[in-house]
Amino acid sequence: MPESEPREERAKKALRDVHRAATRYQDDNLHQAGMEISRMAQELGHGPGPIEDRRPCPVCEAEPEALCIHVPGHDMADGVHPERIRQ
């Protein structure tokens, strides 16, 4: 992340990265850590933006924390459809 970006924007991006990694690696502890970071930031008067919580895959409808299923015509990266981890 460029240092020239405002700190709040850098924090939002970092928090999204935590939730994306949690989805990709199916790690509930990472999701919980991201949510705790967000809660703490809000308590300190900062708005880190919306929490990207666990979510089902919009392509294959895999449940939260479940691996994606191959669907013809949809590429996967690291076992996850890219659409699942996009904003």
C-alpha positions as protocol buffer text, in pm:
chain_id: "A"
residue {
  index: 1
  type: MET
  ca { x: 0 y: 0 z: 0 }
}
residue {
  index: 2
  type: PRO
  ca { x: 135 y: 338 z: -87 }
}
residue {
  index: 3
  type: GLU
  ca { x: 229 y: 548 z: 213 }
}
residue {
  index: 4
  type: SER
  ca { x: 72 y: 849 z: 39 }
}
residue {
  index: 5
  type: GLU
  ca { x: -279 y: 709 z: 91 }
}
residue {
  index: 6
  type: PRO
  ca { x: -468 y: 837 z: 393 }
}
residue {
  index: 7
  type: ARG
  ca { x: -423 y: 616 z: 700 }
}
residue {
  index: 8
  type: GLU
  ca { x: -793 y: 537 z: 722 }
}
residue {
  index: 9
  type: GLU
  ca { x: -799 y: 411 z: 363 }
}
residue {
  index: 10
  type: ARG
  ca { x: -489 y: 199 z: 426 }
}
residue {
  index: 11
  type: ALA
  ca { x: -656 y: 54 z: 736 }
}
residue {
  index: 12
  type: LYS
  ca { x: -972 y: -32 z: 537 }
}
residue {
  index: 13
  type: LYS
  ca { x: -766 y: -208 z: 272 }
}
residue {
  index: 14
  type: ALA
  ca { x: -566 y: -400 z: 533 }
}
residue {
  index: 15
  type: LEU
  ca { x: -885 y: -515 z: 705 }
}
residue {
  index: 16
  type: ARG
  ca { x: -1030 y: -630 z: 373 }
}
residue {
  index: 17
  type: ASP
  ca { x: -708 y: -825 z: 311 }
}
residue {
  index: 18
  type: VAL
  ca { x: -751 y: -1002 z: 647 }
}
residue {
  index: 19
  type: HIS
  ca { x: -1107 y: -1106 z: 558 }
}
residue {
  index: 20
  type: ARG
  ca { x: -1007 y: -1213 z: 206 }
}
residue {
  index: 21
  type: ALA
  ca { x: -730 y: -1430 z: 348 }
}
residue {
  index: 22
  type: ALA
  ca { x: -970 y: -1575 z: 603 }
}
residue {
  index: 23
  type: THR
  ca { x: -1211 y: -1671 z: 326 }
}
residue {
  index: 24
  type: ARG
  ca { x: -938 y: -1810 z: 106 }
}
residue {
  index: 25
  type: TYR
  ca { x: -782 y: -2017 z: 384 }
}
residue {
  index: 26
  type: GLN
  ca { x: -1112 y: -2094 z: 557 }
}
residue {
  index: 27
  type: ASP
  ca { x: -978 y: -1958 z: 883 }
}
residue {
  index: 28
  type: ASP
  ca { x: -1246 y: -1846 z: 1124 }
}
residue {
  index: 29
  type: ASN
  ca { x: -981 y: -1710 z: 1363 }
}
residue {
  index: 30
  type: LEU
  ca { x: -874 y: -1459 z: 1096 }
}
residue {
  index: 31
  type: HIS
  ca { x: -1236 y: -1351 z: 1047 }
}
residue {
  index: 32
  type: GLN
  ca { x: -1275 y: -1308 z: 1422 }
}
residue {
  index: 33
  type: ALA
  ca { x: -950 y: -1109 z: 1440 }
}
residue {
  index: 34
  type: GLY
  ca { x: -1068 y: -881 z: 1159 }
}
residue {
  index: 35
  type: MET
  ca { x: -1400 y: -822 z: 1330 }
}
residue {
  index: 36
  type: GLU
  ca { x: -1224 y: -746 z: 1659 }
}
residue {
  index: 37
  type: ILE
  ca { x: -991 y: -499 z: 1486 }
}
residue {
  index: 38
  type: SER
  ca { x: -1295 y: -330 z: 1334 }
}
residue {
  index: 39
  type: ARG
  ca { x: -1478 y: -312 z: 1668 }
}
residue {
  index: 40
  type: MET
  ca { x: -1171 y: -171 z: 1843 }
}
residue {
  index: 41
  type: ALA
  ca { x: -1123 y: 91 z: 1571 }
}
residue {
  index: 42
  type: GLN
  ca { x: -1485 y: 198 z: 1604 }
}
residue {
  index: 43
  type: GLU
  ca { x: -1448 y: 224 z: 1983 }
}
residue {
  index: 44
  type: LEU
  ca { x: -1148 y: 452 z: 1924 }
}
residue {
  index: 45
  type: GLY
  ca { x: -1356 y: 671 z: 1694 }
}
residue {
  index: 46
  type: HIS
  ca { x: -1233 y: 539 z: 1361 }
}
residue {
  index: 47
  type: GLY
  ca { x: -1455 y: 399 z: 1089 }
}
residue {
  index: 48
  type: PRO
  ca { x: -1263 y: 119 z: 917 }
}
residue {
  index: 49
  type: GLY
  ca { x: -1556 y: 57 z: 685 }
}
residue {
  index: 50
  type: PRO
  ca { x: -1786 y: -241 z: 647 }
}
residue {
  index: 51
  type: ILE
  ca { x: -1675 y: -580 z: 771 }
}
residue {
  index: 52
  type: GLU
  ca { x: -1637 y: -834 z: 495 }
}
residue {
  index: 53
  type: ASP
  ca { x: -1761 y: -1126 z: 693 }
}
residue {
  index: 54
  type: ARG
  ca { x: -1773 y: -1485 z: 584 }
}
residue {
  index: 55
  type: ARG
  ca { x: -1999 y: -1521 z: 287 }
}
residue {
  index: 56
  type: PRO
  ca { x: -2117 y: -1787 z: 48 }
}
residue {
  index: 57
  type: CYS
  ca { x: -1966 y: -1800 z: -298 }
}
residue {
  index: 58
  type: PRO
  ca { x: -2180 y: -1612 z: -551 }
}
residue {
  index: 59
  type: VAL
  ca { x: -2066 y: -1847 z: -830 }
}
residue {
  index: 60
  type: CYS
  ca { x: -2106 y: -2197 z: -685 }
}
residue {
  index: 61
  type: GLU
  ca { x: -2302 y: -2114 z: -368 }
}
residue {
  index: 62
  type: ALA
  ca { x: -2048 y: -2288 z: -146 }
}
residue {
  index: 63
  type: GLU
  ca { x: -2130 y: -2219 z: 216 }
}
residue {
  index: 64
  type: PRO
  ca { x: -1911 y: -1983 z: 423 }
}
residue {
  index: 65
  type: GLU
  ca { x: -1579 y: -2148 z: 507 }
}
residue {
  index: 66
  type: ALA
  ca { x: -1643 y: -2427 z: 253 }
}
residue {
  index: 67
  type: LEU
  ca { x: -1423 y: -2480 z: -52 }
}
residue {
  index: 68
  type: CYS
  ca { x: -1558 y: -2362 z: -384 }
}
residue {
  index: 69
  type: ILE
  ca { x: -1683 y: -2615 z: -636 }
}
residue {
  index: 70
  type: HIS
  ca { x: -1557 y: -2615 z: -995 }
}
residue {
  index: 71
  type: VAL
  ca { x: -1815 y: -2460 z: -1227 }
}
residue {
  index: 72
  type: PRO
  ca { x: -1765 y: -2469 z: -1606 }
}
residue {
  index: 73
  type: GLY
  ca { x: -1665 y: -2130 z: -1740 }
}
residue {
  index: 74
  type: HIS
  ca { x: -1548 y: -1994 z: -1402 }
}
residue {
  index: 75
  type: ASP
  ca { x: -1180 y: -1988 z: -1313 }
}
residue {
  index: 76
  type: MET
  ca { x: -1062 y: -2045 z: -959 }
}
residue {
  index: 77
  type: ALA
  ca { x: -757 y: -1918 z: -772 }
}
residue {
  index: 78
  type: ASP
  ca { x: -630 y: -2109 z: -468 }
}
residue {
  index: 79
  type: GLY
  ca { x: -951 y: -2313 z: -454 }
}
residue {
  index: 80
  type: VAL
  ca { x: -1175 y: -2006 z: -444 }
}
residue {
  index: 81
  type: HIS
  ca { x: -1369 y: -1820 z: -714 }
}
residue {
  index: 82
  type: PRO
  ca { x: -1228 y: -1467 z: -741 }
}
residue {
  index: 83
  type: GLU
  ca { x: -1581 y: -1328 z: -716 }
}
residue {
  index: 84
  type: ARG
  ca { x: -1603 y: -1460 z: -360 }
}
residue {
  index: 85
  type: ILE
  ca { x: -1320 y: -1242 z: -233 }
}
residue {
  index: 86
  type: ARG
  ca { x: -1389 y: -928 z: -432 }
}
residue {
  index: 87
  type: GLN
  ca { x: -1549 y: -630 z: -269 }
}
